[in-house]
PDB file of C-alpha atoms and ligand atoms in Angstrom:
ATOM      1  CA  ALA P   1      -2.394  27.347  -5.118  1.00 46.00           C
ATOM      2  CA  LYS P   2      -0.882  28.832  -8.383  1.00 48.00           C
ATOM      3  CA  ALA P   3      -2.369  31.171 -11.046  1.00 49.00           C
ATOM      4  CA  ASP P   4      -2.688  29.439 -14.278  1.00 51.00           C
ATOM      5  CA  GLY P   5      -2.904  32.734 -16.108  1.00 53.00           C
ATOM      6  CA  LYS P   6      -6.388  33.179 -16.440  1.00 56.00           C
ATOM      7  CA  GLY P   7      -7.416  34.205 -12.952  1.00 59.00           C
ATOM      8  CA  VAL P   8      -8.504  30.168 -11.994  1.00 60.00           C
ATOM      9  CA  TYR P   9      -6.245  28.898  -9.083  1.00 62.00           C
ATOM     10  CA  ARG P  10      -5.048  25.256  -9.495  1.00 61.00           C
ATOM     11  CA  ILE P  11      -5.058  23.686  -6.139  1.00 64.00           C
ATOM     12  CA  PHE P  12      -2.958  20.732  -7.354  1.00 63.00           C
ATOM     13  CA  SER P  13       0.312  20.561  -8.922  1.00 75.00           C
ATOM     14  CA  PRO P  14       1.028  17.604 -11.731  1.00 76.00           C
ATOM     15  CA  GLN P  15       3.075  16.366  -8.927  1.00 79.00           C
ATOM     16  CA  MET P  16       0.509  16.405  -6.446  1.00 77.00           C
ATOM     17  CA  GLU P  17      -1.808  14.945  -8.440  1.00 78.00           C
ATOM     18  CA  GLU P  18       0.252  11.935  -9.275  1.00 79.00           C
ATOM     19  CA  ASP P  19       0.944  11.487  -5.314  1.00 84.00           C
ATOM     20  CA  LEU P  20      -2.689  11.940  -4.572  1.00 85.00           C
ATOM     21  CA  GLN P  21      -3.305   9.003  -7.687  1.00 85.00           C
ATOM     22  CA  ASN P  22      -0.549   6.971  -5.776  1.00 85.00           C
ATOM     23  CA  ARG P  23      -2.068   7.392  -2.303  1.00 86.00           C
ATOM     24  CA  ARG P  24      -5.587   6.527  -3.833  1.00 87.00           C
ATOM     25  CA  ASN P  25      -4.028   3.523  -5.246  1.00 88.00           C
ATOM     26  CA  LEU P  26      -2.439   2.552  -2.341  1.00 89.00           C
ATOM     27  CA  GLU P  27      -5.530   2.880  -0.269  1.00 91.00           C
ATOM     28  CA  ALA P  28      -7.490   0.630  -2.779  1.00 93.00           C
ATOM     29  CA  ASP P  29      -4.505  -2.085  -2.776  1.00 93.00           C
ATOM     30  CA  MET P  30      -4.660  -1.897   0.880  1.00 95.00           C
ATOM     31  CA  ARG P  31      -8.606  -2.500   1.511  1.00 94.00           C
ATOM     32  CA  HIS P  32      -7.976  -5.276  -1.408  1.00 95.00           C
ATOM     33  CA  GLY P  33      -4.926  -6.867   0.092  1.00 96.00           C
ATOM     34  CA  ILE P  34      -6.402  -7.291   3.816  1.00 96.00           C
ATOM     35  CA  LYS P  35      -9.324  -9.666   2.356  1.00 96.00           C
ATOM     36  CA  LEU P  36      -6.390 -11.233   0.238  1.00 97.00           C
ATOM     37  CA  GLY P  37      -4.619 -12.234   3.343  1.00 97.00           C
ATOM     38  CA  GLN P  38      -1.642  -9.966   2.463  1.00 98.00           C
ATOM     39  CA  PHE P  39      -1.219  -8.533   6.029  1.00 98.00           C
ATOM     40  CA  GLU P  40       0.862 -10.501   8.259  1.00 98.00           C
ATOM     41  CA  VAL P  41       1.783  -9.758  12.195  1.00 98.00           C
ATOM     42  CA  HIS P  42       5.248 -10.401  13.119  1.00 98.00           C
ATOM     43  CA  TYR P  43       6.336 -10.902  16.767  1.00 98.00           C
ATOM     44  CA  GLN P  44       9.186  -9.255  18.665  1.00 98.00           C
ATOM     45  CA  PRO P  45      10.066 -10.777  22.105  1.00 98.00           C
ATOM     46  CA  GLN P  46       9.969  -8.805  25.264  1.00 98.00           C
ATOM     47  CA  ILE P  47      12.763  -9.926  27.856  1.00 98.00           C
ATOM     48  CA  SER P  48      12.022  -9.989  31.391  1.00 98.00           C
ATOM     49  CA  LEU P  49      15.392  -8.447  32.843  1.00 98.00           C
ATOM     50  CA  LYS P  50      15.225  -9.927  36.147  1.00 96.00           C
ATOM     51  CA  THR P  51      14.287 -13.825  34.793  1.00 96.00           C
ATOM     52  CA  ARG P  52      16.050 -13.417  31.231  1.00 95.00           C
ATOM     53  CA  LYS P  53      13.070 -15.020  30.008  1.00 95.00           C
ATOM     54  CA  ILE P  54      10.654 -14.223  27.083  1.00 97.00           C
ATOM     55  CA  VAL P  55       7.507 -12.558  28.992  1.00 97.00           C
ATOM     56  CA  ALA P  56       5.862 -11.056  26.230  1.00 98.00           C
ATOM     57  CA  SER P  57       6.057 -10.411  22.640  1.00 98.00           C
ATOM     58  CA  GLU P  58       5.013  -7.040  20.482  1.00 98.00           C
ATOM     59  CA  ALA P  59       2.709  -7.814  17.509  1.00 99.00           C
ATOM     60  CA  LEU P  60       4.100  -5.597  14.614  1.00 98.00           C
ATOM     61  CA  VAL P  61       2.084  -5.574  11.274  1.00 98.00           C
ATOM     62  CA  ARG P  62       3.590  -5.869   7.928  1.00 98.00           C
ATOM     63  CA  TRP P  63       1.964  -5.734   4.255  1.00 97.00           C
ATOM     64  CA  ARG P  64       3.091  -8.805   1.895  1.00 96.00           C
ATOM     65  CA  HIS P  65       2.565  -6.928  -1.154  1.00 92.00           C
ATOM     66  CA  PRO P  66       2.628  -9.119  -4.437  1.00 89.00           C
ATOM     67  CA  GLU P  67       4.663  -6.802  -6.551  1.00 89.00           C
ATOM     68  CA  ARG P  68       6.508  -4.634  -3.756  1.00 89.00           C
ATOM     69  CA  GLY P  69       7.496  -7.249  -1.416  1.00 93.00           C
ATOM     70  CA  LEU P  70       7.128  -6.634   2.273  1.00 94.00           C
ATOM     71  CA  ILE P  71       6.474  -3.338   3.357  1.00 95.00           C
ATOM     72  CA  PRO P  72       7.185  -1.787   6.728  1.00 97.00           C
ATOM     73  CA  PRO P  73       4.098  -0.200   8.693  1.00 97.00           C
ATOM     74  CA  ALA P  74       5.685   3.200   8.453  1.00 96.00           C
ATOM     75  CA  GLU P  75       4.981   3.078   4.949  1.00 94.00           C
ATOM     76  CA  PHE P  76       1.172   2.147   5.169  1.00 95.00           C
ATOM     77  CA  ILE P  77       0.123   3.110   8.951  1.00 96.00           C
ATOM     78  CA  PRO P  78      -0.138   6.827   8.400  1.00 95.00           C
ATOM     79  CA  LEU P  79      -2.638   6.445   4.953  1.00 94.00           C
ATOM     80  CA  ALA P  80      -4.533   3.926   6.944  1.00 96.00           C
ATOM     81  CA  GLU P  81      -4.943   6.265   9.626  1.00 95.00           C
ATOM     82  CA  GLU P  82      -6.054   9.220   7.381  1.00 94.00           C
ATOM     83  CA  THR P  83      -8.277   7.052   5.202  1.00 93.00           C
ATOM     84  CA  GLY P  84     -10.004   5.423   8.381  1.00 94.00           C
ATOM     85  CA  PHE P  85      -8.789   1.766   7.242  1.00 96.00           C
ATOM     86  CA  ILE P  86      -6.630   1.608  10.621  1.00 96.00           C
ATOM     87  CA  ASP P  87     -10.165   0.436  12.234  1.00 95.00           C
ATOM     88  CA  ALA P  88     -10.095  -2.301   9.910  1.00 96.00           C
ATOM     89  CA  LEU P  89      -6.602  -3.226   9.926  1.00 98.00           C
ATOM     90  CA  GLY P  90      -6.153  -2.440  13.921  1.00 98.00           C
ATOM     91  CA  LYS P  91      -9.096  -4.813  14.502  1.00 97.00           C
ATOM     92  CA  TRP P  92      -7.670  -7.361  12.155  1.00 98.00           C
ATOM     93  CA  VAL P  93      -4.002  -7.201  13.796  1.00 98.00           C
ATOM     94  CA  LEU P  94      -6.097  -7.651  17.487  1.00 98.00           C
ATOM     95  CA  GLN P  95      -7.653 -10.753  16.814  1.00 98.00           C
ATOM     96  CA  GLN P  96      -4.754 -12.493  14.785  1.00 98.00           C
ATOM     97  CA  ALA P  97      -2.537 -11.699  17.592  1.00 98.00           C
ATOM     98  CA  CYS P  98      -5.032 -13.136  20.310  1.00 98.00           C
ATOM     99  CA  GLN P  99      -5.552 -15.823  18.031  1.00 98.00           C
ATOM    100  CA  ASP P 100      -1.617 -16.571  17.819  1.00 98.00           C
ATOM    101  CA  ALA P 101      -0.914 -16.168  21.405  1.00 98.00           C
ATOM    102  CA  LEU P 102      -3.534 -18.977  22.134  1.00 97.00           C
ATOM    103  CA  ASN P 103      -0.712 -21.367  20.956  1.00 94.00           C
ATOM    104  CA  TRP P 104       2.096 -19.774  23.194  1.00 96.00           C
ATOM    105  CA  PRO P 105       2.585 -20.942  26.701  1.00 96.00           C
ATOM    106  CA  GLU P 106       0.207 -18.799  29.045  1.00 96.00           C
ATOM    107  CA  ASP P 107       3.000 -16.821  30.854  1.00 96.00           C
ATOM    108  CA  VAL P 108       3.690 -15.375  27.517  1.00 98.00           C
ATOM    109  CA  ARG P 109       1.462 -12.288  26.862  1.00 98.00           C
ATOM    110  CA  VAL P 110       0.993 -10.389  23.833  1.00 98.00           C
ATOM    111  CA  SER P 111       0.920  -6.503  23.169  1.00 98.00           C
ATOM    112  CA  VAL P 112      -0.826  -4.944  20.427  1.00 98.00           C
ATOM    113  CA  ASN P 113      -0.350  -1.210  18.840  1.00 98.00           C
ATOM    114  CA  LEU P 114      -3.628   0.905  19.135  1.00 96.00           C
ATOM    115  CA  SER P 115      -3.631   4.026  16.861  1.00 95.00           C
ATOM    116  CA  PRO P 116      -4.903   7.213  18.334  1.00 91.00           C
ATOM    117  CA  VAL P 117      -7.397   6.980  15.375  1.00 92.00           C
ATOM    118  CA  GLN P 118      -9.098   3.924  16.829  1.00 92.00           C
ATOM    119  CA  PHE P 119      -9.563   5.938  20.313  1.00 86.00           C
ATOM    120  CA  ARG P 120     -12.058   8.087  18.218  1.00 83.00           C
ATOM    121  CA  GLN P 121     -14.424   5.339  17.616  1.00 87.00           C
ATOM    122  CA  THR P 122     -16.887   4.851  20.048  1.00 88.00           C
ATOM    123  CA  ASP P 123     -17.171   0.885  19.556  1.00 93.00           C
ATOM    124  CA  LEU P 124     -13.386   0.741  20.493  1.00 95.00           C
ATOM    125  CA  VAL P 125     -14.570  -1.003  23.728  1.00 97.00           C
ATOM    126  CA  ASP P 126     -16.914  -3.420  22.224  1.00 97.00           C
ATOM    127  CA  THR P 127     -14.433  -4.116  19.448  1.00 97.00           C
ATOM    128  CA  VAL P 128     -12.128  -5.352  22.053  1.00 98.00           C
ATOM    129  CA  LYS P 129     -14.277  -7.234  24.068  1.00 98.00           C
ATOM    130  CA  THR P 130     -15.772  -8.750  20.921  1.00 98.00           C
ATOM    131  CA  VAL P 131     -12.241 -10.186  19.765  1.00 98.00           C
ATOM    132  CA  LEU P 132     -11.799 -11.201  23.424  1.00 98.00           C
ATOM    133  CA  GLU P 133     -15.024 -13.185  23.282  1.00 98.00           C
ATOM    134  CA  LEU P 134     -14.325 -14.579  20.103  1.00 98.00           C
ATOM    135  CA  THR P 135     -11.097 -15.999  20.502  1.00 98.00           C
ATOM    136  CA  GLU P 136     -11.313 -17.007  23.894  1.00 98.00           C
ATOM    137  CA  PHE P 137      -8.231 -15.345  24.642  1.00 98.00           C
ATOM    138  CA  ASP P 138      -7.501 -14.427  28.376  1.00 98.00           C
ATOM    139  CA  ALA P 139      -7.840 -10.637  28.475  1.00 98.00           C
ATOM    140  CA  ARG P 140      -5.007 -10.606  31.433  1.00 98.00           C
ATOM    141  CA  ARG P 141      -2.599 -12.006  28.962  1.00 98.00           C
ATOM    142  CA  LEU P 142      -3.179  -8.828  26.623  1.00 98.00           C
ATOM    143  CA  GLU P 143      -1.631  -5.545  26.622  1.00 98.00           C
ATOM    144  CA  LEU P 144      -2.486  -2.696  24.642  1.00 98.00           C
ATOM    145  CA  GLU P 145       0.077   0.020  23.416  1.00 97.00           C
ATOM    146  CA  ILE P 146      -0.911   3.719  23.424  1.00 94.00           C
ATOM    147  CA  THR P 147       1.074   6.664  22.334  1.00 90.00           C
ATOM    148  CA  GLU P 148       0.695  10.233  24.492  1.00 84.00           C
ATOM    149  CA  SER P 149      -0.851  11.840  21.419  1.00 82.00           C
ATOM    150  CA  VAL P 150      -3.978   9.819  22.618  1.00 81.00           C
ATOM    151  CA  LEU P 151      -4.438  11.513  25.748  1.00 77.00           C
ATOM    152  CA  LEU P 152      -3.913  14.800  24.227  1.00 73.00           C
ATOM    153  CA  GLN P 153      -7.149  15.057  22.236  1.00 66.00           C
ATOM    154  CA  ASP P 154     -10.410  15.149  24.696  1.00 63.00           C
ATOM    155  CA  ASN P 155      -9.011  14.244  27.612  1.00 71.00           C
ATOM    156  CA  ALA P 156     -11.678  13.265  29.658  1.00 78.00           C
ATOM    157  CA  ALA P 157     -13.415  10.848  27.205  1.00 83.00           C
ATOM    158  CA  ASN P 158     -10.010   9.053  26.404  1.00 83.00           C
ATOM    159  CA  LEU P 159      -9.207   8.484  29.759  1.00 85.00           C
ATOM    160  CA  GLU P 160     -12.859   6.911  30.538  1.00 89.00           C
ATOM    161  CA  VAL P 161     -12.049   4.621  27.429  1.00 91.00           C
ATOM    162  CA  LEU P 162      -8.490   3.616  28.873  1.00 91.00           C
ATOM    163  CA  ASN P 163     -10.325   2.945  32.052  1.00 93.00           C
ATOM    164  CA  ARG P 164     -13.039   0.822  30.240  1.00 95.00           C
ATOM    165  CA  LEU P 165     -10.516  -1.196  28.370  1.00 96.00           C
ATOM    166  CA  ARG P 166      -8.262  -1.776  31.638  1.00 96.00           C
ATOM    167  CA  SER P 167     -11.589  -2.794  33.513  1.00 97.00           C
ATOM    168  CA  LEU P 168     -11.730  -5.955  30.624  1.00 98.00           C
ATOM    169  CA  GLY P 169      -8.762  -7.265  32.583  1.00 98.00           C
ATOM    170  CA  LEU P 170      -6.303  -6.202  30.024  1.00 98.00           C
ATOM    171  CA  THR P 171      -3.289  -3.948  30.540  1.00 98.00           C
ATOM    172  CA  ILE P 172      -2.113  -0.480  29.076  1.00 97.00           C
ATOM    173  CA  ALA P 173       1.264   0.459  27.950  1.00 97.00           C
ATOM    174  CA  LEU P 174       2.392   4.074  27.241  1.00 94.00           C
ATOM    175  CA  ASP P 175       4.658   3.901  24.222  1.00 95.00           C
ATOM    176  CA  ASP P 176       7.470   5.743  23.098  1.00 92.00           C
ATOM    177  CA  PHE P 177       7.695   7.256  26.536  1.00 92.00           C
ATOM    178  CA  GLY P 178       9.326  10.714  26.734  1.00 87.00           C
ATOM    179  CA  THR P 179       8.987  11.789  23.232  1.00 86.00           C
ATOM    180  CA  GLY P 180       5.523  13.370  23.838  1.00 76.00           C
ATOM    181  CA  TYR P 181       4.576  16.493  25.793  1.00 69.00           C
ATOM    182  CA  SER P 182       4.867  16.946  29.243  1.00 60.00           C
ATOM    183  CA  SER P 183       3.814  13.258  30.429  1.00 66.00           C
ATOM    184  CA  LEU P 184       3.998  13.158  34.183  1.00 81.00           C
ATOM    185  CA  ASN P 185       0.196  14.668  34.470  1.00 80.00           C
ATOM    186  CA  TYR P 186      -0.893  11.630  32.352  1.00 82.00           C
ATOM    187  CA  LEU P 187       0.874   9.226  34.727  1.00 86.00           C
ATOM    188  CA  GLN P 188      -0.852  11.059  37.667  1.00 83.00           C
ATOM    189  CA  ARG P 189      -4.395  10.818  36.075  1.00 82.00           C
ATOM    190  CA  PHE P 190      -4.175   7.463  34.640  1.00 84.00           C
ATOM    191  CA  PRO P 191      -2.573   4.307  36.333  1.00 78.00           C
ATOM    192  CA  PHE P 192      -0.517   2.707  33.311  1.00 92.00           C
ATOM    193  CA  ASP P 193       0.429  -0.682  33.703  1.00 97.00           C
ATOM    194  CA  LYS P 194       3.800   0.282  31.839  1.00 97.00           C
ATOM    195  CA  LEU P 195       6.169   2.384  30.559  1.00 96.00           C
ATOM    196  CA  LYS P 196       7.787   1.846  27.157  1.00 97.00           C
ATOM    197  CA  ILE P 197      10.999   4.140  27.104  1.00 96.00           C
ATOM    198  CA  ASP P 198      11.669   5.217  23.637  1.00 95.00           C
ATOM    199  CA  ARG P 199      14.425   3.910  21.412  1.00 96.00           C
ATOM    200  CA  SER P 200      16.157   7.260  21.265  1.00 95.00           C
ATOM    201  CA  PHE P 201      17.185   7.096  24.805  1.00 95.00           C
ATOM    202  CA  VAL P 202      18.428   3.586  24.560  1.00 97.00           C
ATOM    203  CA  ARG P 203      20.370   4.428  21.238  1.00 96.00           C
ATOM    204  CA  ASP P 204      22.483   7.455  22.919  1.00 94.00           C
ATOM    205  CA  LEU P 205      23.122   5.168  26.299  1.00 94.00           C
ATOM    206  CA  GLU P 206      26.673   4.603  25.282  1.00 92.00           C
ATOM    207  CA  ASN P 207      27.572   7.807  24.476  1.00 91.00           C
ATOM    208  CA  ARG P 208      25.383  10.311  26.422  1.00 90.00           C
ATOM    209  CA  PRO P 209      25.725  10.485  30.183  1.00 89.00           C
ATOM    210  CA  ASP P 210      22.301  12.332  30.199  1.00 93.00           C
ATOM    211  CA  SER P 211      20.726   9.636  28.428  1.00 93.00           C
ATOM    212  CA  PHE P 212      21.623   7.175  31.186  1.00 96.00           C
ATOM    213  CA  ALA P 213      20.150   9.598  33.430  1.00 96.00           C
ATOM    214  CA  ILE P 214      17.100   9.930  31.684  1.00 95.00           C
ATOM    215  CA  VAL P 215      16.627   6.042  31.417  1.00 97.00           C
ATOM    216  CA  GLN P 216      17.503   5.855  35.267  1.00 97.00           C
ATOM    217  CA  SER P 217      15.091   8.061  36.249  1.00 96.00           C
ATOM    218  CA  ILE P 218      12.271   6.808  34.034  1.00 95.00           C
ATOM    219  CA  ALA P 219      13.067   3.292  35.622  1.00 97.00           C
ATOM    220  CA  THR P 220      12.969   4.782  39.161  1.00 97.00           C
ATOM    221  CA  LEU P 221       9.727   6.934  38.667  1.00 95.00           C
ATOM    222  CA  GLY P 222       8.310   3.770  37.215  1.00 95.00           C
ATOM    223  CA  ARG P 223       9.163   1.510  40.137  1.00 96.00           C
ATOM    224  CA  ASN P 224       7.718   4.327  42.477  1.00 95.00           C
ATOM    225  CA  LEU P 225       4.634   4.335  40.520  1.00 94.00           C
ATOM    226  CA  LYS P 226       4.246   0.699  40.208  1.00 95.00           C
ATOM    227  CA  MET P 227       4.558   0.489  36.779  1.00 96.00           C
ATOM    228  CA  LEU P 228       7.178  -1.744  34.512  1.00 98.00           C
ATOM    229  CA  THR P 229       9.464   0.021  32.379  1.00 98.00           C
ATOM    230  CA  THR P 230      10.506  -1.658  28.820  1.00 98.00           C
ATOM    231  CA  ALA P 231      13.613  -0.591  27.454  1.00 98.00           C
ATOM    232  CA  GLU P 232      13.110  -0.149  23.679  1.00 98.00           C
ATOM    233  CA  GLY P 233      15.681  -0.730  20.821  1.00 98.00           C
ATOM    234  CA  VAL P 234      18.207  -2.498  22.706  1.00 98.00           C
ATOM    235  CA  GLU P 235      20.636  -3.607  19.888  1.00 98.00           C
ATOM    236  CA  THR P 236      24.151  -4.166  21.763  1.00 97.00           C
ATOM    237  CA  GLN P 237      25.471  -6.054  24.872  1.00 97.00           C
ATOM    238  CA  THR P 238      26.491  -2.452  26.432  1.00 97.00           C
ATOM    239  CA  GLN P 239      23.069  -1.151  26.169  1.00 98.00           C
ATOM    240  CA  LEU P 240      21.758  -4.354  27.908  1.00 98.00           C
ATOM    241  CA  ASP P 241      24.498  -3.733  30.212  1.00 98.00           C
ATOM    242  CA  LEU P 242      22.959   0.065  30.933  1.00 97.00           C
ATOM    243  CA  VAL P 243      19.438  -0.343  30.740  1.00 98.00           C
ATOM    244  CA  ILE P 244      19.969  -2.956  33.636  1.00 98.00           C
ATOM    245  CA  LYS P 245      22.132  -0.788  35.577  1.00 98.00           C
ATOM    246  CA  ALA P 246      19.213   1.995  35.061  1.00 97.00           C
ATOM    247  CA  GLY P 247      16.915  -0.665  36.903  1.00 98.00           C
ATOM    248  CA  CYS P 248      14.597  -1.028  33.861  1.00 98.00           C
ATOM    249  CA  SER P 249      12.139  -4.151  34.556  1.00 98.00           C
ATOM    250  CA  GLU P 250      11.998  -5.321  30.681  1.00 98.00           C
ATOM    251  CA  SER P 251      13.675  -5.072  27.257  1.00 98.00           C
ATOM    252  CA  GLN P 252      13.012  -5.176  23.657  1.00 98.00           C
ATOM    253  CA  GLY P 253      15.297  -4.880  20.787  1.00 98.00           C
ATOM    254  CA  TYR P 254      17.385  -6.623  17.885  1.00 98.00           C
ATOM    255  CA  TYR P 255      20.146  -7.499  20.566  1.00 98.00           C
ATOM    256  CA  PHE P 256      17.427 -10.314  21.474  1.00 98.00           C
ATOM    257  CA  SER P 257      15.681 -10.803  17.992  1.00 98.00           C
ATOM    258  CA  PRO P 258      13.913  -8.605  15.473  1.00 98.00           C
ATOM    259  CA  PRO P 259      10.448  -9.261  14.759  1.00 98.00           C
ATOM    260  CA  VAL P 260       9.866 -12.418  13.227  1.00 98.00           C
ATOM    261  CA  PRO P 261       6.929 -14.463  11.773  1.00 97.00           C
ATOM    262  CA  GLU P 262       4.742 -16.417  14.311  1.00 97.00           C
ATOM    263  CA  THR P 263       6.143 -19.663  13.499  1.00 96.00           C
ATOM    264  CA  GLU P 264       9.569 -18.455  13.965  1.00 97.00           C
ATOM    265  CA  PHE P 265       8.508 -16.645  17.225  1.00 97.00           C
ATOM    266  CA  ARG P 266       7.271 -20.094  18.531  1.00 96.00           C
ATOM    267  CA  THR P 267      10.023 -21.947  18.231  1.00 95.00           C
ATOM    268  CA  MET P 268      11.853 -18.917  20.136  1.00 95.00           C
ATOM    269  CA  ILE P 269       9.495 -19.328  23.141  1.00 92.00           C
ATOM    270  CA  GLY P 270      10.450 -21.275  26.161  1.00 68.00           C
ATOM    271  CA  ARG P 271      14.142 -21.079  25.995  1.00 52.00           C
ATOM    272  CA  LYS P 272      16.337 -18.300  27.435  1.00 44.00           C
ATOM    273  CA  THR P 273      17.540 -15.588  24.980  1.00 45.00           C
ATOM    274  CA  SER P 274      20.824 -14.683  26.791  1.00 43.00           C
ATOM    275  CA  ASP P 275      24.102 -15.965  27.214  1.00 42.00           C
TER     276      ASP P 275
HETATM  277  P1  C2E E   1       6.597   1.060  17.736  1.00 75.66           P
HETATM  278  O1  C2E E   1       5.316   0.824  18.456  1.00 75.66           O
HETATM  279  O2  C2E E   1       7.561   1.828  18.411  1.00 75.66           O
HETATM  280  O3  C2E E   1       7.202  -0.544  17.720  1.00 75.66           O
HETATM  281  C1  C2E E   1       8.574  -0.389  17.764  1.00 75.66           C
HETATM  282  C2  C2E E   1       9.299  -0.476  16.138  1.00 75.66           C
HETATM  283  O4  C2E E   1      10.722  -0.704  16.518  1.00 75.66           O
HETATM  284  C3  C2E E   1       9.433  -1.445  15.223  1.00 75.66           C
HETATM  285  O5  C2E E   1       9.405  -1.094  14.094  1.00 75.66           O
HETATM  286  C4  C2E E   1      10.295  -2.837  15.900  1.00 75.66           C
HETATM  287  O6  C2E E   1      10.735  -3.145  14.551  1.00 75.66           O
HETATM  288  C5  C2E E   1      11.428  -1.309  15.634  1.00 75.66           C
HETATM  289  N1  C2E E   1      12.728  -1.805  16.756  1.00 75.66           N
HETATM  290  C6  C2E E   1      12.650  -2.615  17.511  1.00 75.66           C
HETATM  291  N2  C2E E   1      13.903  -3.102  18.160  1.00 75.66           N
HETATM  292  C7  C2E E   1      14.486  -2.315  17.415  1.00 75.66           C
HETATM  293  C8  C2E E   1      15.949  -2.157  17.832  1.00 75.66           C
HETATM  294  O7  C2E E   1      16.728  -3.027  18.205  1.00 75.66           O
HETATM  295  N3  C2E E   1      16.558  -1.046  16.668  1.00 75.66           N
HETATM  296  C9  C2E E   1      15.871  -0.638  15.577  1.00 75.66           C
HETATM  297  N4  C2E E   1      16.476   0.380  15.394  1.00 75.66           N
HETATM  298  N5  C2E E   1      14.513  -0.429  15.816  1.00 75.66           N
HETATM  299  C10 C2E E   1      13.854  -1.680  16.601  1.00 75.66           C
HETATM  300  P2  C2E E   1       8.110  -1.531  12.878  1.00 75.66           P
HETATM  301  O8  C2E E   1       7.608  -2.682  13.177  1.00 75.66           O
HETATM  302  O9  C2E E   1       8.801  -0.885  11.367  1.00 75.66           O
HETATM  303  O10 C2E E   1       6.870  -0.533  13.491  1.00 75.66           O
HETATM  304  C11 C2E E   1       6.852   0.810  13.352  1.00 75.66           C
HETATM  305  C12 C2E E   1       5.948   1.574  13.914  1.00 75.66           C
HETATM  306  O11 C2E E   1       4.473   1.140  13.048  1.00 75.66           O
HETATM  307  C13 C2E E   1       5.713   0.942  15.128  1.00 75.66           C
HETATM  308  O12 C2E E   1       6.151   1.766  16.209  1.00 75.66           O
HETATM  309  C14 C2E E   1       4.207   1.280  15.482  1.00 75.66           C
HETATM  310  O13 C2E E   1       4.204   2.804  15.779  1.00 75.66           O
HETATM  311  C15 C2E E   1       3.582   1.266  14.182  1.00 75.66           C
HETATM  312  N6  C2E E   1       2.747  -0.129  14.108  1.00 75.66           N
HETATM  313  C16 C2E E   1       3.321  -1.448  13.985  1.00 75.66           C
HETATM  314  N7  C2E E   1       2.427  -2.204  14.009  1.00 75.66           N
HETATM  315  C17 C2E E   1       1.339  -1.340  14.215  1.00 75.66           C
HETATM  316  C18 C2E E   1      -0.392  -1.960  14.342  1.00 75.66           C
HETATM  317  O14 C2E E   1      -0.719  -2.795  14.111  1.00 75.66           O
HETATM  318  N8  C2E E   1      -0.809  -0.834  14.843  1.00 75.66           N
HETATM  319  C19 C2E E   1      -0.610   0.180  14.570  1.00 75.66           C
HETATM  320  N9  C2E E   1      -1.684   1.312  14.930  1.00 75.66           N
HETATM  321  N10 C2E E   1       0.906   0.840  14.631  1.00 75.66           N
HETATM  322  C20 C2E E   1       1.802  -0.330  14.184  1.00 75.66           C
HETATM  323 CA1   CA E   2       4.665  -0.105  20.079  1.00 75.66          CA
HETATM  324 CA1   CA E   3       7.647   2.139  20.849  1.00 75.66          CA
HETATM  325 CA1   CA E   4       5.609   4.623  17.580  1.00 75.66          CA
END
């Protein structure tokens, strides 16, 4: 806070006022935009490294803004989380993803990101259950991705939510694995179905032997704990060779495909993605 010379403290500078106004506009635009159908879910394939087939896809939200074009989630998810809009948006993404995946072969699953904020909602489990019922989507084809930050706050309650979600029949993946704090005790307390190895380790695979050692160790850990491991952010053939060598079970990345609109994803399924 700055003194304005009359003993009154101004909390906001003009720049901060402008930022606040921008954020308010953006929030209003988001709430309006969802009603106007401006949000889209794109899908990025996840490939089994054993069969080289698409076994799933990750649902990733985008905002087709009338003036600003296609806005990536990094530019609106944080604000949506701060304002609570993520609850409506997250539910919409989940419903859309289940509906879209009804069009796909039954052996192709879909994974949806859950914000830590959604975890604070007492009705999260009911929401997921309702979406599954409304869409008549088989829960066994659904995966929810959570980050370690979910487990940091209020452990007992969150673990119970995870268990209740899992008892609906769906699976849980731990996203961005390796970037949070002391992950190993979570693995002991909660049986995740999958570890998604963060892109930062995959990116450095070619140049840093220690990155390979980490990826290999996570793959081994996963195997021993009966969890699948997905290498995120594979962009090159060399990275693919190395994540296979490290023993990962699945992979996702620009090497195979960026996230694409549903119609494009649909034409992609059924054929092999390598060679
Ligand atoms: P994430 O969950 O870690 O998703 C993976 C991100 O990595 C996606 O970015 C994807 O496009 C990108 N990516 C995939 N392969 C590659 C690659 O080979 N190279 C590089 N450089 N990037 C790759 P995107 O779609 O921009 O999403 C960013 C983040 O926004 C997501 O990270 C996730 O945390 C969040 N997000 C996206 N959709 C949703 C959603 O529906 N709900 C929530 N709560 N968060 C979402
Ligand atoms: Ca994710
Ligand atoms: Ca990730
Ligand atoms: Ca992330």
